[in-house]
Short mmCIF file of C-alpha atoms in Angstrom, two decimals:
data_model
loop_
_atom_site.label_atom_id
_atom_site.label_comp_id
_atom_site.label_asym_id
_atom_site.label_seq_id
_atom_site.Cartn_x
_atom_site.Cartn_y
_atom_site.Cartn_z
CA TRP P 1 -84.82 79.69 -21.42
CA CYS P 2 -83.74 83.01 -23.66
CA GLY P 3 -83.17 85.79 -20.81
CA LYS P 4 -82.40 87.95 -23.96
CA CYS P 5 -85.28 88.04 -25.29
CA ILE P 6 -87.02 89.69 -22.51
CA ALA P 7 -86.87 93.32 -23.16
CA ASN P 8 -88.88 95.03 -20.65
CA ASN P 9 -90.84 94.53 -17.94
CA SER P 10 -93.66 94.80 -19.49
CA SER P 11 -92.71 91.48 -21.65
CA ARG P 12 -92.55 88.62 -18.87
CA ASN P 13 -95.91 87.71 -17.63
CA ILE P 14 -95.61 86.52 -14.00
CA TYR P 15 -97.81 84.75 -12.43
CA ILE P 16 -98.89 84.50 -8.27
CA ASN P 17 -102.22 83.01 -6.17
CA ALA P 18 -102.80 86.36 -4.90
CA GLY P 19 -106.22 85.32 -3.81
CA THR P 20 -108.36 82.44 -2.96
CA SER P 21 -109.49 82.42 -6.38
CA SER P 22 -108.38 79.77 -9.32
CA ALA P 23 -107.64 82.90 -11.38
CA LEU P 24 -103.91 84.19 -10.61
CA THR P 25 -102.45 88.03 -10.33
CA LYS P 26 -100.32 89.21 -13.39
CA LEU P 27 -96.88 90.88 -11.58
CA ALA P 28 -97.22 93.92 -12.63
CA ASN P 29 -96.09 97.26 -11.05
CA THR P 30 -99.65 98.35 -10.57
CA THR P 31 -101.52 99.58 -7.39
CA THR P 32 -103.84 96.92 -7.50
CA VAL P 33 -100.95 94.54 -7.39
CA LYS P 34 -99.38 96.41 -4.81
CA ASN P 35 -102.88 95.87 -2.56
CA ALA P 36 -102.36 92.58 -3.06
CA LEU P 37 -99.09 91.98 -2.22
CA THR P 38 -98.29 93.59 0.37
CA PRO P 39 -94.43 94.54 2.07
CA SER P 40 -95.37 92.05 4.46
CA VAL P 41 -96.05 89.27 2.36
CA PHE P 42 -92.39 89.88 0.70
CA ASN P 43 -91.59 90.19 4.02
CA VAL P 44 -90.07 93.91 3.83
CA SER P 45 -90.92 96.80 5.88
CA ASN P 46 -92.47 98.89 2.73
CA THR P 47 -94.24 99.55 -0.33
CA THR P 48 -90.96 101.23 -1.75
CA GLU P 49 -89.03 98.32 -0.84
CA THR P 50 -92.22 95.68 -2.72
CA GLN P 51 -91.69 98.51 -5.63
CA SER P 52 -88.38 97.75 -6.01
CA LEU P 53 -88.97 93.33 -5.63
CA ILE P 54 -91.78 93.86 -8.46
CA GLU P 55 -89.47 95.74 -11.02
CA TRP P 56 -86.67 93.41 -10.26
CA MET P 57 -88.67 89.82 -10.58
CA LEU P 58 -90.45 91.30 -14.11
CA ALA P 59 -86.81 92.50 -15.68
CA ASN P 60 -84.32 89.48 -14.02
CA LYS P 61 -82.99 87.76 -17.12
CA THR P 62 -81.56 84.52 -15.25
CA ILE P 63 -83.23 81.57 -13.86
CA ALA P 64 -82.05 79.92 -9.88
CA ASP P 65 -80.89 76.56 -10.17
CA PRO P 66 -83.75 73.86 -11.49
CA LEU P 67 -81.76 70.78 -9.15
CA HIS P 68 -84.40 68.48 -9.18
CA SER P 69 -87.00 69.51 -11.10
CA THR P 70 -86.91 67.48 -14.86
CA PRO P 71 -88.55 69.61 -17.72
CA THR P 72 -91.65 68.05 -18.74
CA GLU P 73 -92.83 68.93 -22.65
CA ILE P 74 -96.93 69.88 -23.35
CA SER P 75 -98.15 69.44 -26.36
CA TYR P 76 -100.31 71.68 -28.21
CA SER P 77 -101.93 72.78 -31.27
CA ASN P 78 -99.79 73.52 -34.48
CA ASN P 79 -97.17 71.53 -33.08
CA ASN P 80 -96.02 73.95 -30.55
CA PRO P 81 -94.41 72.52 -27.55
CA VAL P 82 -93.89 74.23 -23.85
CA ILE P 83 -91.80 72.81 -21.51
CA PHE P 84 -92.67 73.09 -18.05
CA PHE P 85 -89.83 73.05 -15.51
CA GLY P 86 -89.33 74.25 -11.65
CA ASP P 87 -86.24 76.34 -9.93
CA ASN P 88 -84.71 77.35 -6.80
CA GLN P 89 -86.04 80.83 -6.91
CA GLY P 90 -89.15 79.90 -6.52
CA TYR P 91 -90.94 79.76 -10.14
CA LEU P 92 -92.46 77.49 -12.31
CA HIS P 93 -91.25 78.45 -15.84
CA ALA P 94 -93.27 77.66 -18.98
CA ILE P 95 -90.91 77.52 -22.24
CA ASP P 96 -91.42 78.04 -25.91
CA SER P 97 -89.87 74.53 -27.21
CA ALA P 98 -88.83 76.45 -30.51
CA THR P 99 -87.72 79.76 -28.96
CA GLY P 100 -86.73 79.27 -25.62
CA SER P 101 -88.82 82.44 -25.01
CA GLU P 102 -90.95 82.35 -21.44
CA LEU P 103 -94.43 82.08 -22.21
CA TYR P 104 -94.53 82.86 -18.31
CA ALA P 105 -93.70 82.08 -14.94
CA PHE P 106 -96.22 80.89 -11.82
CA MET P 107 -94.28 81.47 -8.51
CA PRO P 108 -96.95 80.58 -5.41
CA GLN P 109 -97.46 83.76 -2.84
CA GLU P 110 -95.95 82.03 0.25
CA LEU P 111 -92.17 81.78 -1.82
CA LEU P 112 -92.48 85.62 -2.65
CA SER P 113 -90.33 86.05 0.50
CA ASN P 114 -87.66 84.68 -0.11
CA GLN P 115 -87.37 87.53 -3.26
CA GLN P 116 -85.00 89.67 -0.83
CA HIS P 117 -82.44 86.97 -0.83
CA VAL P 118 -82.31 85.96 -4.30
CA LYS P 119 -82.67 90.00 -5.26
CA ALA P 120 -79.43 90.19 -2.68
CA ASN P 121 -77.57 86.99 -5.09
CA LEU P 122 -77.24 85.68 -1.48
CA ALA P 123 -75.93 82.00 -1.34
CA SER P 124 -77.37 80.41 1.47
CA VAL P 125 -79.58 82.13 4.37
CA ASN P 126 -79.12 81.23 7.95
CA GLY P 127 -76.71 78.50 6.40
CA ASN P 128 -78.95 77.06 3.82
CA HIS P 129 -79.33 77.13 0.27
CA ILE P 130 -82.63 79.02 -0.53
CA TYR P 131 -84.40 76.38 -2.53
CA GLY P 132 -88.09 76.67 -4.30
CA MET P 133 -90.37 74.97 -6.83
CA ASP P 134 -87.67 72.00 -6.69
CA GLY P 135 -89.65 68.95 -7.07
CA GLU P 136 -90.53 67.25 -10.20
CA ILE P 137 -93.69 68.02 -12.71
CA VAL P 138 -96.16 66.02 -13.38
CA GLN P 139 -98.53 66.18 -16.33
CA TRP P 140 -102.07 64.86 -17.51
CA GLN P 141 -103.66 65.60 -20.56
CA LYS P 142 -107.14 64.80 -20.67
CA SER P 143 -108.96 63.00 -23.97
CA ASP P 144 -110.88 66.57 -23.95
CA GLY P 145 -107.78 68.03 -24.29
CA THR P 146 -107.47 70.07 -20.22
CA LYS P 147 -104.21 69.87 -19.72
CA TYR P 148 -103.16 69.98 -15.84
CA ILE P 149 -99.23 70.36 -14.11
CA TYR P 150 -98.61 68.87 -10.77
CA SER P 151 -95.95 70.29 -8.35
CA GLY P 152 -93.99 69.66 -5.22
CA MET P 153 -91.35 72.10 -3.97
CA ARG P 154 -89.15 69.54 -1.84
CA ARG P 155 -87.05 72.20 0.27
CA GLY P 156 -88.78 74.11 -1.14
CA GLY P 157 -91.96 74.21 1.06
CA SER P 158 -94.73 72.06 1.37
CA SER P 159 -97.28 72.69 0.05
CA TYR P 160 -98.38 70.61 -4.33
CA TYR P 161 -99.76 72.72 -6.94
CA ALA P 162 -102.63 72.10 -9.71
CA LEU P 163 -102.25 74.14 -12.54
CA ASP P 164 -104.02 74.40 -15.10
CA VAL P 165 -102.44 74.94 -18.40
CA THR P 166 -104.72 73.88 -21.09
CA THR P 167 -105.02 77.73 -22.53
CA ARG P 168 -101.46 77.82 -23.53
CA ASP P 169 -100.11 81.18 -22.28
CA THR P 170 -102.58 81.55 -19.61
CA PRO P 171 -102.07 79.64 -16.84
CA SER P 172 -104.94 79.36 -13.73
CA LEU P 173 -104.84 77.61 -10.33
CA LYS P 174 -106.50 74.34 -10.19
CA TRP P 175 -105.62 73.39 -6.49
CA LYS P 176 -103.19 73.37 -3.64
CA ILE P 177 -102.63 71.33 -1.07
CA ASP P 178 -101.08 72.18 2.34
CA PRO P 179 -100.46 71.50 5.72
CA SER P 180 -103.34 73.60 6.95
CA SER P 181 -105.55 71.55 4.16
CA SER P 182 -108.03 69.23 5.69
CA GLY P 183 -106.31 66.09 6.64
CA PHE P 184 -102.98 67.19 5.81
CA SER P 185 -102.06 68.31 8.87
CA ARG P 186 -98.89 66.30 9.01
CA LEU P 187 -97.87 66.75 5.36
CA GLY P 188 -93.52 66.93 5.31
CA GLN P 189 -91.64 69.05 2.65
CA THR P 190 -93.07 67.85 -0.39
CA TRP P 191 -90.54 65.66 -2.10
CA SER P 192 -92.61 62.34 -2.92
CA LYS P 193 -93.38 62.71 -7.41
CA PRO P 194 -97.38 62.25 -7.37
CA VAL P 195 -97.71 59.47 -9.36
CA LYS P 196 -100.94 59.84 -11.79
CA THR P 197 -102.70 56.96 -12.14
CA LYS P 198 -106.32 55.32 -12.03
CA ILE P 199 -107.59 53.70 -8.68
CA VAL P 200 -111.10 51.56 -7.76
CA LEU P 201 -112.38 53.10 -4.47
CA SER P 202 -115.62 52.35 -3.78
CA GLY P 203 -116.88 50.88 -6.92
CA THR P 204 -115.53 53.97 -8.69
CA THR P 205 -113.12 54.52 -11.02
CA ARG P 206 -110.73 57.26 -10.08
CA ASP P 207 -108.33 59.38 -11.65
CA VAL P 208 -105.83 59.90 -8.58
CA LEU P 209 -102.57 61.14 -7.82
CA ILE P 210 -100.80 59.02 -5.29
CA PHE P 211 -97.70 60.56 -3.21
CA GLY P 212 -95.48 59.86 0.11
CA GLY P 213 -96.51 61.71 3.20
CA GLY P 214 -92.96 63.55 2.86
CA TYR P 215 -90.08 64.53 4.14
CA ASP P 216 -89.24 65.64 8.21
CA PRO P 217 -86.44 68.01 8.14
CA ALA P 218 -85.58 65.99 11.67
CA GLN P 219 -83.95 63.25 9.50
CA ASP P 220 -80.77 65.60 8.18
CA ASN P 221 -79.12 65.20 11.90
CA SER P 222 -81.00 61.65 13.04
CA ASN P 223 -77.27 59.74 13.47
CA THR P 224 -79.88 56.28 14.74
CA ARG P 225 -83.36 55.40 13.70
CA THR P 226 -86.04 57.77 14.85
CA ALA P 227 -89.91 58.67 14.34
CA ASP P 228 -90.88 61.32 12.53
CA ASN P 229 -93.36 64.33 13.05
CA LYS P 230 -93.98 64.89 9.26
CA GLY P 231 -94.03 62.81 6.11
CA VAL P 232 -95.39 59.74 7.78
CA GLY P 233 -97.76 58.20 5.82
CA VAL P 234 -99.38 57.77 1.61
CA TYR P 235 -101.55 59.91 0.53
CA ILE P 236 -104.23 59.17 -2.53
CA VAL P 237 -106.44 62.49 -3.88
CA ASP P 238 -108.58 63.24 -6.67
CA ALA P 239 -106.72 64.58 -9.50
CA ASP P 240 -108.83 66.64 -10.83
CA ASP P 241 -109.91 68.44 -7.72
CA GLY P 242 -107.34 67.47 -4.92
CA GLU P 243 -109.82 65.74 -2.58
CA LEU P 244 -108.16 63.27 -0.03
CA LEU P 245 -110.13 60.23 -0.77
CA TRP P 246 -107.63 57.82 1.17
CA SER P 247 -104.51 57.96 3.43
CA ALA P 248 -102.65 56.04 5.54
CA THR P 249 -100.63 58.27 8.18
CA ALA P 250 -99.47 58.50 12.05
CA ALA P 251 -102.65 59.97 13.25
CA ASN P 252 -105.46 57.23 11.46
CA SER P 253 -103.14 54.08 11.27
CA SER P 254 -103.01 51.63 13.35
CA ASN P 255 -100.06 49.71 11.99
CA PRO P 256 -97.62 51.12 14.51
CA ALA P 257 -94.36 50.62 12.02
CA MET P 258 -96.48 53.46 10.51
CA LYS P 259 -93.60 55.94 12.42
CA TYR P 260 -91.26 57.50 9.40
CA SER P 261 -91.37 59.62 6.69
CA ILE P 262 -91.74 58.56 3.31
CA PRO P 263 -90.53 61.75 0.99
CA SER P 264 -89.97 58.67 -1.51
CA ASP P 265 -92.09 58.49 -4.93
CA VAL P 266 -94.07 55.42 -4.45
CA LYS P 267 -94.12 52.50 -6.81
CA ALA P 268 -98.06 51.20 -8.29
CA ILE P 269 -98.76 48.41 -10.40
CA ASP P 270 -101.32 47.03 -11.95
CA ILE P 271 -101.31 42.79 -11.65
CA ASP P 272 -104.12 42.05 -13.24
CA GLY P 273 -103.84 44.21 -16.15
CA ASP P 274 -107.16 46.20 -16.11
CA GLY P 275 -106.10 49.51 -16.37
CA ALA P 276 -106.23 50.23 -12.17
CA VAL P 277 -103.89 50.12 -9.32
CA ASP P 278 -103.60 46.87 -7.54
CA GLN P 279 -100.56 47.27 -5.47
CA ILE P 280 -98.39 50.50 -4.04
CA TYR P 281 -94.31 49.17 -3.12
CA VAL P 282 -92.61 52.52 -1.19
CA GLY P 283 -89.90 52.19 1.88
CA ASP P 284 -89.55 55.33 4.28
CA MET P 285 -86.77 56.54 6.45
CA GLY P 286 -86.70 53.95 8.69
CA GLY P 287 -85.18 52.03 6.36
CA GLN P 288 -88.99 49.91 5.82
CA LEU P 289 -90.39 48.68 2.47
CA TRP P 290 -94.63 48.62 2.56
CA ARG P 291 -96.68 46.73 0.14
CA PHE P 292 -100.28 48.33 0.27
CA ASP P 293 -103.03 46.03 -2.05
CA VAL P 294 -106.43 47.53 -2.87
CA ASN P 295 -108.80 44.54 -2.84
CA VAL P 296 -111.97 46.43 -4.84
CA ASP P 297 -114.02 43.11 -3.64
CA SER P 298 -113.56 44.04 0.06
CA ASN P 299 -113.43 48.02 -0.93
CA THR P 300 -110.61 48.11 1.41
CA ILE P 301 -106.63 49.20 1.25
CA THR P 302 -105.02 47.01 3.16
CA TYR P 303 -101.12 47.53 3.97
CA ALA P 304 -98.07 46.37 5.72
CA VAL P 305 -94.35 46.91 6.14
CA ILE P 306 -92.67 43.74 4.29
CA ALA P 307 -89.54 44.39 4.58
CA ASP P 308 -87.21 46.05 7.95
CA ILE P 309 -83.76 46.47 7.21
CA ALA P 310 -82.63 49.13 9.56
CA SER P 311 -82.42 48.67 13.54
CA ASP P 312 -82.73 50.84 16.12
CA GLY P 313 -79.78 52.34 18.41
CA SER P 314 -77.58 51.44 15.26
CA ALA P 315 -75.35 54.13 12.72
CA ALA P 316 -74.06 51.31 11.10
CA ASN P 317 -77.49 49.48 10.37
CA ASN P 318 -79.35 53.60 9.80
CA ARG P 319 -80.91 52.69 7.03
CA ARG P 320 -83.14 54.86 4.61
CA PHE P 321 -84.91 54.43 1.96
CA TYR P 322 -85.63 58.15 -0.59
CA HIS P 323 -86.25 56.47 -4.24
CA ALA P 324 -89.21 54.15 -5.31
CA PRO P 325 -88.61 50.76 -5.51
CA ASP P 326 -88.27 49.29 -9.39
CA VAL P 327 -91.04 46.41 -9.30
CA SER P 328 -90.98 43.61 -12.41
CA VAL P 329 -91.92 39.74 -12.76
CA ILE P 330 -89.73 37.12 -12.59
CA LYS P 331 -89.83 32.95 -13.18
CA GLY P 332 -88.41 32.00 -9.46
CA HIS P 333 -88.62 29.04 -7.86
CA GLY P 334 -92.22 27.65 -7.77
CA GLY P 335 -93.45 30.07 -10.18
CA GLN P 336 -93.43 33.89 -11.39
CA MET P 337 -93.06 36.47 -8.75
CA LEU P 338 -92.72 39.82 -8.29
CA ALA P 339 -89.17 41.28 -7.94
CA VAL P 340 -88.85 44.37 -5.66
CA ALA P 341 -85.54 46.08 -6.24
CA ILE P 342 -84.21 48.87 -3.85
CA GLY P 343 -80.64 49.75 -2.60
CA SER P 344 -80.86 51.90 1.03
CA GLY P 345 -78.66 55.68 0.94
CA TYR P 346 -78.59 58.42 3.36
CA ARG P 347 -79.12 61.39 0.31
CA ALA P 348 -79.35 63.78 3.21
CA HIS P 349 -75.80 63.42 2.89
CA PRO P 350 -74.57 61.81 0.32
CA ASN P 351 -71.18 62.22 1.96
CA ASN P 352 -71.91 59.77 5.07
CA GLY P 353 -69.44 56.96 5.67
CA VAL P 354 -70.46 55.95 8.79
CA ILE P 355 -73.88 53.75 7.28
CA GLN P 356 -72.94 50.72 5.31
CA ASP P 357 -75.64 50.21 2.76
CA ASN P 358 -76.88 47.59 0.68
CA PHE P 359 -79.01 46.94 -2.12
CA TYR P 360 -81.52 45.18 -1.54
CA MET P 361 -83.99 42.30 -4.08
CA PHE P 362 -87.52 41.29 -2.12
CA LYS P 363 -89.57 38.73 -3.61
CA GLN P 364 -93.34 39.01 -3.29
CA PRO P 365 -96.22 36.46 -4.08
CA LEU P 366 -97.82 37.26 -7.97
CA GLU P 367 -101.39 38.50 -6.16
CA ILE P 368 -103.51 40.90 -4.45
CA GLY P 369 -104.00 40.11 -0.75
CA ASP P 370 -104.33 41.01 2.54
CA ASN P 371 -102.42 38.49 4.63
CA TYR P 372 -98.75 39.41 5.22
CA PRO P 373 -96.03 37.49 6.42
CA SER P 374 -93.88 39.17 9.49
CA PRO P 375 -91.95 41.79 7.60
CA ILE P 376 -88.77 40.41 5.84
CA VAL P 377 -84.99 41.10 7.81
CA GLN P 378 -81.69 40.92 6.44
CA SER P 379 -80.85 37.57 7.76
CA GLU P 380 -83.45 36.64 5.92
CA LEU P 381 -82.36 37.31 2.22
CA PHE P 382 -79.36 35.77 0.48
CA ASP P 383 -76.03 37.20 0.54
CA ALA P 384 -75.16 37.65 -3.52
CA THR P 385 -72.14 39.90 -1.98
CA SER P 386 -69.42 37.32 -2.55
CA ASN P 387 -70.78 35.98 -6.10
CA THR P 388 -71.11 32.43 -4.80
CA ILE P 389 -73.32 31.39 -7.23
CA GLY P 390 -71.25 32.87 -10.68
CA GLY P 391 -68.44 30.54 -9.01
CA THR P 392 -66.81 27.28 -9.99
CA SER P 393 -67.48 25.48 -7.99
CA ASP P 394 -69.98 23.23 -8.86
CA ALA P 395 -71.02 21.71 -5.43
CA ALA P 396 -70.39 25.57 -3.48
CA VAL P 397 -72.61 27.02 -6.64
CA ASN P 398 -75.48 24.58 -5.97
CA VAL P 399 -75.42 24.76 -2.34
CA ALA P 400 -76.49 28.91 -2.72
CA GLN P 401 -78.88 28.51 -5.15
CA ARG P 402 -80.39 26.22 -2.52
CA GLU P 403 -80.78 29.36 -0.09
CA LEU P 404 -81.19 31.33 -2.35
CA ASP P 405 -83.98 29.38 -3.15
CA ASP P 406 -85.26 29.23 -0.20
CA ALA P 407 -84.45 32.85 0.88
CA ASP P 408 -86.93 35.89 0.33
CA GLY P 409 -84.61 37.69 -1.90
CA TRP P 410 -80.90 38.87 -1.80
CA TYR P 411 -78.87 41.91 -0.93
CA ILE P 412 -75.52 42.79 -1.65
CA THR P 413 -73.27 45.14 0.18
CA LEU P 414 -71.46 47.68 -1.19
CA ASN P 415 -68.66 47.47 0.41
CA ASN P 416 -66.87 50.28 -1.21
CA GLY P 417 -66.60 53.15 2.22
CA GLY P 418 -69.23 55.21 2.14
CA GLU P 419 -70.63 53.78 -0.89
CA LYS P 420 -74.60 54.54 -1.12
CA VAL P 421 -77.48 54.27 -3.55
CA LEU P 422 -78.92 57.85 -4.73
CA ALA P 423 -81.94 56.94 -6.91
CA SER P 424 -84.10 54.07 -8.41
CA SER P 425 -82.85 51.34 -10.01
CA LEU P 426 -83.88 49.77 -13.73
CA THR P 427 -84.69 46.19 -14.39
CA VAL P 428 -84.72 45.52 -18.40
CA ASP P 429 -84.00 42.05 -20.15
CA HIS P 430 -83.83 40.19 -16.99
CA ALA P 431 -81.22 42.90 -15.52
CA ILE P 432 -81.33 45.33 -12.72
CA TRP P 433 -79.15 48.71 -13.30
CA PHE P 434 -78.37 51.15 -10.31
CA THR P 435 -75.76 53.66 -9.85
CA THR P 436 -74.29 54.11 -6.47
CA PHE P 437 -72.09 57.03 -4.70
CA GLN P 438 -68.81 56.42 -3.54
CA PRO P 439 -67.21 59.89 -1.51
CA SER P 440 -64.27 60.69 -0.97
CA LEU P 441 -63.52 60.12 2.83
CA THR P 442 -60.82 62.36 3.38
CA THR P 443 -60.43 64.63 6.38
CA ALA P 444 -57.44 67.08 4.58
CA GLY P 445 -58.99 70.74 4.08
CA CYS P 446 -57.60 71.72 0.94
CA ALA P 447 -58.20 67.79 -0.25
CA ASP P 448 -60.42 66.50 -3.83
CA ARG P 449 -63.23 65.85 -2.12
CA LYS P 450 -64.83 64.57 -5.36
CA GLY P 451 -66.41 60.92 -5.05
CA THR P 452 -66.62 58.18 -7.21
CA SER P 453 -69.76 56.76 -9.44
CA ARG P 454 -70.95 52.95 -10.16
CA LEU P 455 -73.22 51.60 -12.27
CA TYR P 456 -74.51 48.19 -11.34
CA ARG P 457 -76.03 45.27 -13.72
CA VAL P 458 -76.83 42.30 -11.60
CA SER P 459 -79.64 39.91 -12.72
CA VAL P 460 -82.50 40.01 -10.96
CA ALA P 461 -82.79 36.66 -10.17
CA ASP P 462 -79.78 35.89 -8.16
CA ALA P 463 -77.17 39.02 -8.93
CA THR P 464 -74.32 37.30 -10.28
CA PRO P 465 -72.59 39.43 -12.76
CA ASP P 466 -73.26 38.46 -16.61
CA TYR P 467 -70.30 40.17 -18.82
CA LEU P 468 -67.00 41.50 -17.66
CA ASN P 469 -67.16 45.26 -17.28
CA VAL P 470 -65.21 46.51 -20.26
CA VAL P 471 -68.16 47.59 -21.93
CA PRO P 472 -67.94 50.34 -24.11
CA GLN P 473 -69.25 53.63 -24.61
CA ASP P 474 -70.17 52.64 -28.11
CA PRO P 475 -73.07 54.72 -29.52
CA ASN P 476 -72.74 52.15 -32.84
CA LYS P 477 -72.81 49.03 -30.64
CA THR P 478 -76.65 48.12 -29.21
CA LYS P 479 -75.85 44.81 -27.77
CA LEU P 480 -72.83 43.42 -25.56
CA ASP P 481 -70.02 41.42 -26.78
CA SER P 482 -71.00 37.69 -26.17
CA ALA P 483 -67.17 36.76 -25.91
CA ASN P 484 -67.17 39.02 -22.43
CA SER P 485 -69.91 37.40 -20.95
CA CYS P 486 -70.07 35.28 -18.01
CA SER P 487 -71.72 31.95 -19.63
CA ASN P 488 -68.92 31.38 -21.46
CA ALA P 489 -66.20 28.23 -20.05
CA ASN P 490 -62.98 30.49 -20.25
CA ILE P 491 -64.82 33.88 -19.01
CA THR P 492 -64.58 33.64 -15.03
CA CYS P 493 -66.63 36.79 -13.83
CA LEU P 494 -66.06 38.38 -10.39
CA SER P 495 -68.05 40.54 -7.77
CA SER P 496 -66.10 43.46 -8.83
CA ASP P 497 -67.49 42.64 -12.28
CA ARG P 498 -70.78 43.31 -11.28
CA SER P 499 -70.16 47.56 -11.45
CA MET P 500 -68.31 50.01 -13.35
CA ILE P 501 -66.84 53.32 -12.45
CA LEU P 502 -68.46 56.11 -14.16
CA ARG P 503 -66.27 59.29 -15.44
CA ASN P 504 -69.07 61.86 -13.52
CA THR P 505 -67.64 62.28 -9.98
CA THR P 506 -70.89 63.68 -8.64
CA LEU P 507 -73.89 62.03 -7.65
CA PRO P 508 -75.38 59.66 -10.39
CA PRO P 509 -79.09 59.79 -12.10
CA ARG P 510 -81.30 56.82 -11.86
CA PRO P 511 -79.85 54.11 -15.35
CA ALA P 512 -82.55 55.28 -18.41
CA LEU P 513 -83.14 53.26 -21.33
CA LEU P 514 -82.93 55.07 -24.76
CA ASN P 515 -83.92 53.92 -28.22
CA ILE P 516 -82.19 56.31 -30.38
CA GLY P 517 -82.16 55.93 -34.07
CA GLY P 518 -83.65 52.46 -33.38
CA LYS P 519 -80.64 51.71 -30.99
CA ARG P 520 -81.46 50.60 -27.83
CA LEU P 521 -79.00 51.92 -24.90
CA ILE P 522 -78.87 52.76 -20.81
CA GLY P 523 -77.80 56.30 -20.42
CA VAL P 524 -77.01 57.67 -17.31
CA GLY P 525 -76.54 61.00 -17.38
CA SER P 526 -73.95 61.99 -20.69
CA GLU P 527 -73.04 58.28 -20.54
CA TYR P 528 -74.03 55.69 -22.17
CA TYR P 529 -73.86 51.91 -22.61
CA PRO P 530 -75.20 48.78 -24.65
CA ALA P 531 -78.09 47.52 -22.99
CA LEU P 532 -79.55 44.59 -24.20
CA ASN P 533 -78.77 41.04 -25.18
CA ASN P 534 -81.70 40.67 -28.13
CA LYS P 535 -83.76 39.19 -25.67
CA THR P 536 -86.90 41.82 -26.31
CA THR P 537 -88.46 43.04 -29.23
CA ASN P 538 -89.19 47.07 -30.16
CA MET P 539 -92.94 46.99 -29.53
CA TYR P 540 -94.94 50.08 -31.18
CA TRP P 541 -98.75 51.02 -31.22
CA SER P 542 -101.13 54.28 -31.95
CA ASN P 543 -104.20 55.85 -30.42
CA SER P 544 -107.50 54.88 -31.73
CA GLN P 545 -110.36 56.50 -31.82
#
């Protein structure tokens, strides 16, 4: 962002969806615009205030916080990429990656009412932070050169917007979905990042977006497991025109467990390698994990709760799933299976110290089906917390291994007070990497409230640590030191070796696999660690026409 590049009011291009057509209205201090954008739209009392806000928006050279929106880049002809991101003033920005200049910004009309508060530089309104276009952006570049971006709003609202950004300097509105749209009356705050993929419905392969029903703000104050009125469900829409193709919601589902909101991204997987989604996994605010199976032969999508790790009436067991599960294929007892890894944590209250959160791995069959056993409960999982399988007693190890083989997965209790998982995990090279946050639970008014962030690395098969937690931050070190391997006879790894404390004292992001100059690293924010044990190789490919 290059604020100094905005020389005068006319140099900034701001677009608003003022009408019902796909053409957007370019914000300007003209009679036409002021007639379209009345004082009521800005939630002010007269046209003078409207004019003042328009002039301020055109001249403002700062951006608000892009709290959850992650930049995404789209390339155009002549190698002129554009970076898109949202902020909490309410803009979706399009930035020239070469110069930092803003090409244009789009603001939904529904967020114009916030501008008087942003102009006044208010930190909050009625005690609440001001939110705008805070959702993550998804892009779809079609083979014919058409380019679309999609974004939700998180706490900024309950809408999804699709923009056609094929023309580099001029966007148009493709479509909008909100609670007034047919079939979306219970859509919650749009936290769920849509997954752009392909699916076979009624014998036809469709380009679709799949997303959770959203967040119900009532969860902000629910101390025990409570059913929601909004955000309950999963939606599949046509990526091109926004048509609702399929949904499972509290309103249309015969499954009584469909009663908690789903702000999480979904995890969509292709089991048979045909390029279309076969299964969808997602967790909800009731601590339930759902599985959806796309049955092409019967033209149905069946679904059920496969795990339930919370309980009614218990504050300590009021676990929630805010983030998408991490799914991998492993060789287990009896053959190949899916490992579905996910951690619980109260995202709305990261300083909560009451809930006992855990990290889980659930076993699932590597097949598409429509028969579902009773949901897995925590007592049916192997408790891997104490690292018995990684111990030195052969007898104890053998007993624990048999218990794990017979169990439906494993879990680790996060024993540090208030520790919770606030991001999805990453499975790579037979190991699950995930981050946690432990708040400072001090009640002293002037005490330092910095938290503790940790990075975990555990075996996907049995949750054992496989290396001592002495991994250095050396960018030239691309593999873990075999001298510190838990498989060495002279090394005894403890449960504490699963994790290392990060320098970051705030909420840590999801670990990311990086390839920097041919060096494979695990990155967590600005910190990085050797990723692999040389069990994987690089793969390269190119598009063929």
